[in-house]
Amino acid sequence: MDDVLDAVGPRLRALRRERGITLADLAATTGVSESTLSRLESGQRRATLELLLPLAATYGVPLDDLVGAPNTGDPRIHLKPIRRFGLVFVPLSRRPGGMQSFKMIIPARAEPPEPDPKTHEGFEWLYVLNGRLRLVLGERDLVLPPGEAAEFDTARPHWLGSADGGAVELLILFGLSGMRAHLRTSPDHPDRDGTGS
């Protein structure tokens, strides 16, 4: 795994130069600072999901291409868990650009950690499958049981954790700012605003 992550920086630099994009342009597009992008490309900063998602969307390539996953030609999604920040992310899509989908697992802990809200570029939609999710979003501190959903701009300080120390499973859709999940009712049922659009 370390070898794969070590190879990400040179791959990102080559891709950026191939596209004729400056670090300043890339920083403006992704919301990731120019210094962070430079350190990522030089290998001084480890690649994380939060950094790679906006880069994959900007370049219009699957996340697998950024990390150099082998191209098998197999259309099935091979679920390879990614462990970051004590959480488990299972990519469910490889769609270049646009929305990315993940299953996220927050493992059970005897003592849930204290919230440490972070911000990053993007927009997130989540759905609780199992467990009780604690969502800290700005000044709000919410508990979402199974079956509840939330969506928010990730530029707002946010933190996800277990409300009671038990494991939590979520479905997450993540996209660039301005991209939101749109739920539609059947043609026979108008939307809540009554317009049917």
Coordinates of N, CA, C and O in Angstrom, one line a residue, residues 9-181:
G9 N 2.3 10.9 -6.1 CA 2.8 12.3 -6.4 C 3.3 12.5 -7.8 O 2.9 13.4 -8.5
P10 N 4.3 11.6 -8.3 CA 4.8 11.8 -9.6 C 3.7 11.6 -10.7 O 3.7 12.3 -11.7
R11 N 2.7 10.8 -10.4 CA 1.6 10.6 -11.4 C 0.8 11.8 -11.4 O 0.4 12.3 -12.5
L12 N 0.5 12.5 -10.3 CA -0.3 13.7 -10.3 C 0.5 14.8 -11.0 O -0.1 15.6 -11.8
R13 N 1.8 14.9 -10.8 CA 2.6 16.0 -11.5 C 2.6 15.8 -13.0 O 2.4 16.7 -13.8
A14 N 2.8 14.5 -13.4 CA 2.8 14.2 -14.8 C 1.4 14.5 -15.5 O 1.3 15.1 -16.6
L15 N 0.3 14.2 -14.8 CA -1.0 14.5 -15.3 C -1.3 16.0 -15.4 O -1.8 16.4 -16.4
R16 N -0.9 16.7 -14.4 CA -1.1 18.2 -14.4 C -0.3 18.8 -15.6 O -0.8 19.6 -16.3
R17 N 1.0 18.4 -15.7 CA 1.8 19.0 -16.8 C 1.3 18.6 -18.2 O 1.3 19.4 -19.1
E18 N 0.8 17.3 -18.3 CA 0.2 16.9 -19.5 C -1.0 17.7 -19.9 O -1.2 18.0 -21.1
R19 N -1.8 18.1 -19.0 CA -2.9 18.9 -19.2 C -2.6 20.4 -19.3 O -3.5 21.2 -19.6
G20 N -1.4 20.8 -19.0 CA -1.0 22.2 -19.1 C -1.6 23.1 -18.1 O -1.9 24.3 -18.3
I21 N -1.8 22.6 -16.9 CA -2.4 23.3 -15.8 C -1.3 23.7 -14.8 O -0.5 22.9 -14.4
T22 N -1.4 24.9 -14.3 CA -0.4 25.4 -13.3 C -1.0 25.0 -11.9 O -2.2 24.7 -11.7
L23 N -0.1 25.0 -10.9 CA -0.5 24.7 -9.5 C -1.5 25.7 -9.1 O -2.5 25.4 -8.4
A24 N -1.3 27.0 -9.5 CA -2.2 28.0 -9.0 C -3.6 27.8 -9.6 O -4.6 27.9 -8.9
D25 N -3.7 27.4 -10.9 CA -5.0 27.1 -11.5 C -5.7 25.9 -10.8 O -6.9 25.9 -10.6
L26 N -4.9 24.9 -10.5 CA -5.4 23.7 -9.9 C -5.9 24.0 -8.5 O -7.0 23.5 -8.1
A27 N -5.2 24.8 -7.8 CA -5.6 25.2 -6.4 C -6.9 26.0 -6.5 O -7.8 25.7 -5.7
A28 N -7.1 26.8 -7.5 CA -8.3 27.6 -7.6 C -9.5 26.7 -8.0 O -10.6 26.9 -7.5
T29 N -9.3 25.7 -8.8 CA -10.3 24.8 -9.2 C -10.7 23.8 -8.1 O -11.9 23.5 -7.9
T30 N -9.8 23.2 -7.4 CA -10.1 22.2 -6.4 C -10.3 22.7 -5.0 O -10.9 22.0 -4.2
G31 N -9.8 23.9 -4.7 CA -10.0 24.4 -3.3 C -8.9 23.9 -2.4 O -8.9 24.2 -1.2
V32 N -7.9 23.2 -3.0 CA -6.8 22.7 -2.2 C -5.6 23.7 -2.4 O -5.4 24.1 -3.5
S33 N -5.0 24.0 -1.3 CA -3.9 25.1 -1.4 C -2.8 24.7 -2.3 O -2.5 23.5 -2.5
E34 N -2.2 25.7 -2.9 CA -1.1 25.5 -3.8 C 0.1 24.8 -3.1 O 0.7 23.8 -3.7
S35 N 0.4 25.1 -1.9 CA 1.5 24.5 -1.2 C 1.2 23.0 -0.9 O 2.1 22.2 -1.0
T36 N -0.1 22.7 -0.6 CA -0.5 21.3 -0.3 C -0.3 20.5 -1.6 O 0.2 19.4 -1.6
L37 N -0.8 21.1 -2.7 CA -0.7 20.4 -4.0 C 0.8 20.1 -4.4 O 1.2 19.0 -4.8
S38 N 1.6 21.1 -4.1 CA 3.1 21.0 -4.4 C 3.7 19.9 -3.6 O 4.5 19.0 -4.1
R39 N 3.4 19.9 -2.3 CA 3.9 18.8 -1.4 C 3.4 17.5 -1.8 O 4.1 16.5 -1.6
L40 N 2.1 17.4 -2.2 CA 1.5 16.1 -2.6 C 2.3 15.6 -3.8 O 2.6 14.4 -3.9
E41 N 2.5 16.5 -4.8 CA 3.2 16.0 -6.0 C 4.7 15.6 -5.8 O 5.2 14.7 -6.4
S42 N 5.3 16.3 -4.8 CA 6.7 16.0 -4.5 C 6.9 14.8 -3.5 O 8.0 14.4 -3.3
G43 N 5.8 14.3 -3.0 CA 5.8 13.2 -2.1 C 6.0 13.6 -0.6 O 6.2 12.7 0.2
Q44 N 6.0 14.9 -0.4 CA 6.2 15.3 1.0 C 4.9 15.3 1.8 O 4.9 15.4 3.0
R45 N 3.8 15.1 1.1 CA 2.5 15.0 1.7 C 1.8 13.7 1.2 O 1.8 13.4 0.0
R46 N 1.3 13.0 2.2 CA 0.6 11.7 1.8 C -0.7 12.0 1.2 O -1.4 12.9 1.5
A47 N -1.0 11.2 0.2 CA -2.3 11.3 -0.5 C -3.4 10.8 0.4 O -3.3 9.8 1.1
T48 N -4.5 11.6 0.5 CA -5.7 11.2 1.3 C -6.9 11.2 0.4 O -6.9 11.9 -0.7
L49 N -7.9 10.6 0.8 CA -9.2 10.6 0.0 C -9.7 12.0 -0.2 O -10.1 12.4 -1.3
E50 N -9.6 12.9 0.8 CA -10.1 14.2 0.7 C -9.3 15.0 -0.3 O -9.8 15.9 -1.0
L51 N -8.0 14.7 -0.5 CA -7.2 15.4 -1.5 C -7.4 14.8 -2.9 O -7.5 15.5 -3.9
L52 N -7.6 13.5 -3.0 CA -7.6 12.8 -4.3 C -9.0 13.0 -5.0 O -9.1 13.1 -6.2
L53 N -10.1 13.1 -4.2 CA -11.4 13.2 -4.8 C -11.6 14.4 -5.7 O -12.0 14.3 -6.8
P54 N -11.2 15.6 -5.1 CA -11.4 16.8 -6.0 C -10.4 16.8 -7.2 O -10.7 17.3 -8.3
L55 N -9.2 16.2 -7.0 CA -8.3 16.1 -8.1 C -8.8 15.2 -9.2 O -8.8 15.5 -10.4
A56 N -9.4 14.0 -8.8 CA -10.0 13.1 -9.8 C -11.1 13.8 -10.6 O -11.2 13.6 -11.8
A57 N -11.9 14.5 -9.9 CA -13.1 15.2 -10.5 C -12.6 16.3 -11.5 O -13.1 16.5 -12.6
T58 N -11.5 17.1 -11.0 CA -11.0 18.1 -11.9 C -10.4 17.6 -13.2 O -10.6 18.1 -14.3
Y59 N -9.6 16.5 -13.0 CA -9.0 15.9 -14.2 C -10.0 15.0 -15.0 O -9.7 14.6 -16.1
G60 N -11.1 14.7 -14.4 CA -12.1 13.9 -15.1 C -11.6 12.4 -15.3 O -11.8 11.8 -16.4
V61 N -10.9 11.9 -14.3 CA -10.4 10.5 -14.4 C -10.9 9.8 -13.1 O -11.2 10.4 -12.1
P62 N -11.0 8.4 -13.2 CA -11.4 7.7 -12.1 C -10.3 7.7 -11.0 O -9.1 7.9 -11.3
L63 N -10.7 7.6 -9.7 CA -9.8 7.6 -8.6 C -8.7 6.6 -8.8 O -7.6 6.8 -8.5
D64 N -9.1 5.4 -9.4 CA -8.1 4.3 -9.6 C -7.0 4.8 -10.5 O -5.8 4.4 -10.3
D65 N -7.2 5.7 -11.4 CA -6.1 6.2 -12.3 C -5.1 7.0 -11.5 O -3.9 7.0 -11.9
L66 N -5.6 7.8 -10.5 CA -4.7 8.6 -9.8 C -3.7 7.8 -8.9 O -2.6 8.1 -8.7
V67 N -4.2 6.6 -8.4 CA -3.4 5.8 -7.5 C -2.7 4.7 -8.3 O -2.0 3.9 -7.7
G68 N -3.0 4.6 -9.6 CA -2.3 3.6 -10.4 C -2.8 2.2 -10.3 O -2.1 1.2 -10.4
A69 N -4.1 2.0 -10.0 CA -4.7 0.7 -9.8 C -4.7 0.0 -11.2 O -4.9 0.7 -12.2
P70 N -4.4 -1.3 -11.3 CA -4.3 -1.9 -12.6 C -5.7 -1.9 -13.3 O -6.7 -2.0 -12.7
N71 N -5.6 -1.7 -14.6 CA -6.8 -1.7 -15.4 C -7.1 -3.1 -15.9 O -6.4 -3.6 -16.7
T72 N -8.2 -3.7 -15.4 CA -8.5 -5.0 -15.7 C -9.5 -5.1 -16.9 O -9.7 -6.2 -17.4
G73 N -10.1 -4.1 -17.2 CA -11.2 -4.1 -18.2 C -12.5 -4.7 -17.7 O -13.4 -4.9 -18.5
D74 N -12.5 -5.1 -16.5 CA -13.7 -5.7 -15.9 C -14.6 -4.6 -15.4 O -14.2 -3.7 -14.7
P75 N -15.9 -4.6 -15.9 CA -16.8 -3.5 -15.5 C -17.3 -3.6 -14.1 O -17.8 -2.6 -13.6
R76 N -17.1 -4.7 -13.4 CA -17.5 -4.8 -12.0 C -16.7 -4.0 -11.1 O -15.5 -3.8 -11.4
I77 N -17.3 -3.4 -10.1 CA -16.6 -2.6 -9.1 C -16.0 -3.6 -8.1 O -16.7 -4.4 -7.5
H78 N -14.6 -3.5 -8.0 CA -13.9 -4.4 -7.0 C -13.8 -3.5 -5.7 O -13.1 -2.5 -5.7
L79 N -14.5 -4.0 -4.7 CA -14.6 -3.2 -3.4 C -13.3 -3.4 -2.6 O -13.1 -4.4 -2.1
K80 N -12.5 -2.4 -2.7 CA -11.2 -2.4 -1.9 C -11.3 -1.3 -0.9 O -11.2 -0.1 -1.2
P81 N -11.4 -1.7 0.4 CA -11.5 -0.7 1.5 C -10.3 0.1 1.6 O -9.2 -0.3 1.4
I82 N -10.5 1.4 1.9 CA -9.5 2.4 2.1 C -9.6 2.8 3.6 O -10.7 3.2 4.0
R83 N -8.5 2.7 4.4 CA -8.6 3.0 5.8 C -7.9 4.4 6.0 O -6.7 4.5 5.7
R84 N -8.7 5.3 6.5 CA -8.1 6.7 6.8 C -8.8 7.2 8.0 O -10.0 7.1 8.2
F85 N -8.0 7.9 8.9 CA -8.5 8.6 10.1 C -9.3 7.7 11.0 O -10.2 8.1 11.6
G86 N -9.0 6.4 11.0 CA -9.7 5.4 11.8 C -11.0 5.0 11.2 O -11.8 4.3 11.9
L87 N -11.3 5.4 10.0 CA -12.5 5.1 9.3 C -12.2 4.2 8.1 O -11.1 4.1 7.7
V88 N -13.3 3.5 7.6 CA -13.1 2.6 6.5 C -14.0 3.1 5.4 O -15.2 3.4 5.6
F89 N -13.4 3.4 4.2 CA -14.2 3.9 3.0 C -14.1 2.8 2.0 O -13.0 2.3 1.6
V90 N -15.3 2.4 1.4 CA -15.3 1.4 0.4 C -15.9 2.1 -0.9 O -17.1 2.4 -0.9
P91 N -15.0 2.3 -1.9 CA -15.5 3.0 -3.1 C -16.6 2.1 -3.8 O -16.4 0.9 -4.0
L92 N -17.7 2.7 -4.2 CA -18.8 2.0 -4.8 C -18.9 2.4 -6.3 O -19.7 1.9 -7.0
S93 N -18.1 3.5 -6.7 CA -18.2 3.9 -8.1 C -16.8 4.3 -8.5 O -15.9 4.6 -7.7
R94 N -16.6 4.3 -9.9 CA -15.3 4.8 -10.4 C -15.6 5.8 -11.5 O -14.9 5.9 -12.5
R95 N -16.8 6.5 -11.4 CA -17.2 7.4 -12.4 C -16.2 8.6 -12.5 O -16.0 9.3 -11.5
P96 N -15.6 8.8 -13.7 CA -14.7 10.0 -13.7 C -15.4 11.3 -13.6 O -16.4 11.5 -14.2
G97 N -14.9 12.2 -12.7 CA -15.6 13.4 -12.5 C -16.9 13.2 -11.8 O -17.3 12.1 -11.5
G98 N -17.7 14.3 -11.6 CA -19.0 14.1 -11.1 C -19.0 13.5 -9.7 O -18.0 13.6 -8.9
M99 N -20.1 12.9 -9.3 CA -20.3 12.4 -8.0 C -19.5 11.1 -7.8 O -19.3 10.3 -8.8
Q100 N -19.0 10.9 -6.6 CA -18.3 9.7 -6.2 C -19.1 9.1 -5.1 O -19.6 9.8 -4.3
S101 N -19.2 7.7 -5.1 CA -20.0 7.1 -4.1 C -19.2 6.2 -3.2 O -18.3 5.5 -3.8
F102 N -19.5 6.1 -1.9 CA -18.7 5.3 -1.0 C -19.6 4.7 0.1 O -20.6 5.3 0.4
K103 N -19.2 3.6 0.6 CA -19.8 3.1 1.8 C -18.8 3.5 2.9 O -17.6 3.2 2.7
M104 N -19.2 4.1 3.9 CA -18.3 4.5 5.0 C -18.6 3.7 6.3 O -19.8 3.6 6.6
I105 N -17.6 3.2 6.9 CA -17.9 2.5 8.2 C -17.1 3.1 9.3 O -15.9 3.4 9.2
I106 N -17.8 3.5 10.3 CA -17.2 4.1 11.5 C -17.2 2.9 12.5 O -18.2 2.5 13.0
P107 N -16.0 2.4 12.8 CA -15.9 1.2 13.7 C -16.4 1.6 15.2 O -16.3 2.7 15.6
A108 N -16.8 0.5 15.9 CA -17.2 0.7 17.3 C -16.0 1.0 18.1 O -14.9 0.6 17.8
R109 N -16.2 1.9 19.1 CA -15.2 2.3 20.0 C -15.7 2.4 21.4 O -16.9 2.8 21.6
A110 N -14.9 1.9 22.4 CA -15.4 2.0 23.8 C -15.7 3.5 24.2 O -16.7 3.7 24.8
E111 N -14.8 4.4 23.7 CA -15.1 5.8 24.0 C -15.0 6.6 22.7 O -14.0 6.7 22.1
P112 N -16.2 7.1 22.2 CA -16.2 7.9 21.0 C -15.2 9.1 21.1 O -15.1 9.7 22.1
P113 N -14.5 9.4 20.0 CA -13.6 10.5 20.1 C -14.4 11.8 20.1 O -15.5 11.9 19.8
E114 N -13.7 12.9 20.6 CA -14.2 14.2 20.6 C -14.3 14.7 19.2 O -13.4 14.5 18.4
P115 N -15.4 15.4 18.8 CA -15.5 16.0 17.5 C -14.3 16.9 17.2 O -13.9 17.7 18.0
D116 N -13.8 16.8 16.0 CA -12.8 17.7 15.5 C -13.2 18.1 14.0 O -12.7 17.5 13.1
P117 N -14.1 19.0 13.9 CA -14.7 19.4 12.6 C -13.6 19.9 11.7 O -12.6 20.6 12.1
K118 N -13.7 19.5 10.4 CA -12.8 19.9 9.3 C -13.6 20.5 8.2 O -14.9 20.3 8.1
T119 N -13.0 21.2 7.3 CA -13.6 21.7 6.0 C -12.8 21.2 4.8 O -11.6 20.9 5.0
H120 N -13.4 21.1 3.7 CA -12.7 20.8 2.4 C -13.7 21.2 1.3 O -14.9 21.4 1.5
E121 N -13.2 21.2 0.1 CA -14.0 21.6 -1.0 C -15.0 20.4 -1.3 O -14.6 19.2 -1.3
G122 N -16.2 20.7 -1.7 CA -17.1 19.7 -2.1 C -18.5 19.8 -1.5 O -18.8 20.7 -0.8
F123 N -19.4 18.8 -1.8 CA -20.7 18.7 -1.3 C -21.0 17.3 -1.0 O -20.6 16.4 -1.8
E124 N -21.6 17.0 0.1 CA -21.8 15.6 0.5 C -23.2 15.3 0.9 O -23.9 16.1 1.4
W125 N -23.6 14.1 0.5 CA -25.0 13.6 0.8 C -24.7 12.3 1.5 O -23.9 11.5 1.0
L126 N -25.4 12.0 2.6 CA -25.2 10.7 3.3 C -26.5 10.1 3.7 O -27.5 10.8 3.9
Y127 N -26.5 8.8 3.9 CA -27.6 8.0 4.3 C -27.2 7.0 5.3 O -26.2 6.3 5.0
V128 N -27.8 7.0 6.5 CA -27.4 6.1 7.5 C -28.0 4.7 7.3 O -29.3 4.6 7.2
L129 N -27.2 3.7 7.1 CA -27.7 2.3 6.9 C -27.9 1.6 8.3 O -28.9 1.0 8.5
N130 N -26.9 1.7 9.1 CA -26.9 1.0 10.5 C -26.2 1.9 11.5 O -25.3 2.6 11.1
G131 N -26.6 1.7 12.7 CA -26.0 2.5 13.8 C -26.6 3.9 13.9 O -27.6 4.3 13.2
R132 N -26.1 4.6 14.9 CA -26.6 6.0 15.1 C -25.4 7.0 14.9 O -24.4 7.0 15.6
L133 N -25.6 7.8 13.9 CA -24.5 8.7 13.4 C -24.6 10.0 14.2 O -25.7 10.6 14.3
R134 N -23.5 10.5 14.7 CA -23.5 11.9 15.2 C -22.8 12.8 14.2 O -21.7 12.5 13.7
L135 N -23.6 13.8 13.7 CA -23.1 14.7 12.7 C -23.0 16.1 13.4 O -24.0 16.6 13.8
V136 N -21.8 16.6 13.4 CA -21.6 17.9 13.9 C -21.3 18.8 12.6 O -20.4 18.5 11.9
L137 N -22.2 19.7 12.4 CA -22.2 20.6 11.2 C -22.3 22.0 11.7 O -23.4 22.5 12.0
G138 N -21.2 22.7 11.6 CA -21.2 24.1 12.1 C -21.5 24.1 13.6 O -20.9 23.4 14.4
E139 N -22.6 24.8 14.0 CA -23.0 24.9 15.4 C -24.0 23.8 15.7 O -24.4 23.7 16.9
R140 N -24.4 23.0 14.7 CA -25.5 22.0 15.0 C -24.8 20.7 15.4 O -23.8 20.3 14.8
D141 N -25.4 20.0 16.3 CA -25.0 18.7 16.8 C -26.2 17.8 16.7 O -27.1 17.8 17.5
L142 N -26.2 16.9 15.7 CA -27.3 16.1 15.4 C -27.0 14.6 15.5 O -25.9 14.1 15.4
V143 N -28.1 13.8 15.8 CA -28.0 12.3 15.8 C -29.0 11.8 14.8 O -30.1 12.1 14.8
L144 N -28.4 11.0 13.9 CA -29.2 10.4 12.8 C -29.3 8.9 12.9 O -28.3 8.3 12.9
P145 N -30.5 8.4 13.1 CA -30.7 6.9 13.2 C -30.7 6.3 11.8 O -30.7 7.0 10.8
P146 N -30.8 5.0 11.7 CA -30.8 4.4 10.4 C -32.1 4.9 9.6 O -33.1 5.1 10.2
G147 N -31.8 5.1 8.3 CA -32.9 5.6 7.4 C -32.9 7.1 7.3 O -33.7 7.6 6.4
E148 N -32.2 7.8 8.0 CA -32.1 9.3 7.9 C -31.0 9.7 7.0 O -30.0 9.0 6.9
A149 N -31.2 10.8 6.3 CA -30.2 11.3 5.3 C -29.9 12.8 5.6 O -30.7 13.4 6.3
A150 N -28.7 13.2 5.2 CA -28.3 14.6 5.3 C -27.5 15.0 4.1 O -26.9 14.2 3.5
E151 N -27.5 16.3 3.8 CA -26.7 16.8 2.7 C -26.2 18.2 3.2 O -26.8 18.9 3.8
F152 N -24.9 18.5 2.8 CA -24.3 19.7 3.2 C -23.1 20.1 2.4 O -22.5 19.2 1.8
D153 N -22.7 21.3 2.4 CA -21.5 21.9 1.7 C -20.4 21.6 2.7 O -20.4 22.0 3.8
T154 N -19.4 20.9 2.2 CA -18.3 20.5 3.0 C -17.3 21.6 3.3 O -16.3 21.4 4.1
A155 N -17.6 22.8 2.8 CA -16.8 24.0 3.2 C -17.2 24.4 4.6 O -16.5 25.2 5.3
R156 N -18.4 23.9 5.1 CA -18.8 24.2 6.5 C -18.1 23.2 7.4 O -17.9 22.0 7.0
P157 N -17.6 23.6 8.5 CA -16.9 22.7 9.4 C -17.9 21.5 9.8 O -19.0 21.7 10.2
H158 N -17.4 20.3 9.6 CA -18.2 19.1 9.9 C -17.4 18.0 10.4 O -16.2 17.9 10.3
W159 N -18.1 17.0 11.1 CA -17.5 15.9 11.7 C -18.5 14.8 11.8 O -19.7 15.0 12.1
L160 N -18.1 13.5 11.5 CA -18.9 12.4 11.5 C -18.4 11.4 12.5 O -17.2 11.1 12.5
G161 N -19.2 10.9 13.4 CA -18.8 9.9 14.4 C -20.0 9.1 14.9 O -21.1 9.3 14.5
S162 N -19.7 8.2 15.8 CA -20.8 7.4 16.4 C -21.4 8.2 17.5 O -20.7 8.8 18.3
A163 N -22.7 8.1 17.6 CA -23.5 8.8 18.6 C -23.3 8.1 20.0 O -23.5 8.7 21.0
D164 N -23.1 6.7 19.9 CA -23.2 6.0 21.2 C -22.0 5.0 21.3 O -22.0 4.1 22.2
G165 N -21.0 5.1 20.4 CA -19.8 4.2 20.5 C -20.0 3.0 19.7 O -19.0 2.3 19.4
G166 N -21.2 2.7 19.2 CA -21.4 1.5 18.3 C -21.0 1.8 16.9 O -20.8 3.0 16.5
A167 N -20.8 0.8 16.1 CA -20.4 0.9 14.7 C -21.5 1.6 13.9 O -22.7 1.5 14.2
V168 N -21.1 2.4 12.9 CA -22.1 3.1 12.0 C -21.7 2.8 10.6 O -20.5 2.9 10.2
E169 N -22.7 2.5 9.8 CA -22.5 2.3 8.3 C -23.3 3.3 7.6 O -24.5 3.6 7.8
L170 N -22.6 4.0 6.6 CA -23.3 5.1 5.8 C -23.1 4.8 4.3 O -22.1 4.2 3.9
L171 N -24.0 5.4 3.5 CA -23.7 5.5 2.1 C -23.4 7.0 1.9 O -24.1 7.9 2.4
I172 N -22.4 7.3 1.1 CA -22.0 8.7 0.9 C -21.9 9.0 -0.6 O -21.2 8.2 -1.3
L173 N -22.4 10.1 -1.0 CA -22.2 10.6 -2.3 C -21.4 11.9 -2.1 O -21.8 12.8 -1.3
F174 N -20.3 12.0 -2.9 CA -19.5 13.2 -2.7 C -19.2 13.8 -4.1 O -18.9 13.1 -5.0
G175 N -19.4 15.1 -4.2 CA -19.1 15.8 -5.5 C -18.5 17.2 -5.2 O -18.4 17.6 -4.1
L176 N -18.1 17.8 -6.3 CA -17.6 19.2 -6.1 C -18.7 20.1 -5.7 O -19.9 19.9 -5.8
S177 N -18.3 21.3 -5.2 CA -19.2 22.3 -4.8 C -20.2 22.6 -5.9 O -19.8 22.7 -7.0
G178 N -21.5 22.7 -5.5 CA -22.5 23.1 -6.5 C -23.1 21.8 -7.1 O -24.2 21.9 -7.7
M179 N -22.5 20.6 -6.9 CA -23.1 19.4 -7.3 C -23.9 18.8 -6.1 O -23.3 18.5 -5.1
R180 N -25.2 18.6 -6.3 CA -26.0 18.1 -5.2 C -26.7 16.8 -5.7 O -27.0 16.6 -6.9
A181 N -27.0 16.0 -4.7 CA -27.9 14.8 -5.1 C -29.3 15.3 -5.3 O -29.8 16.1 -4.5

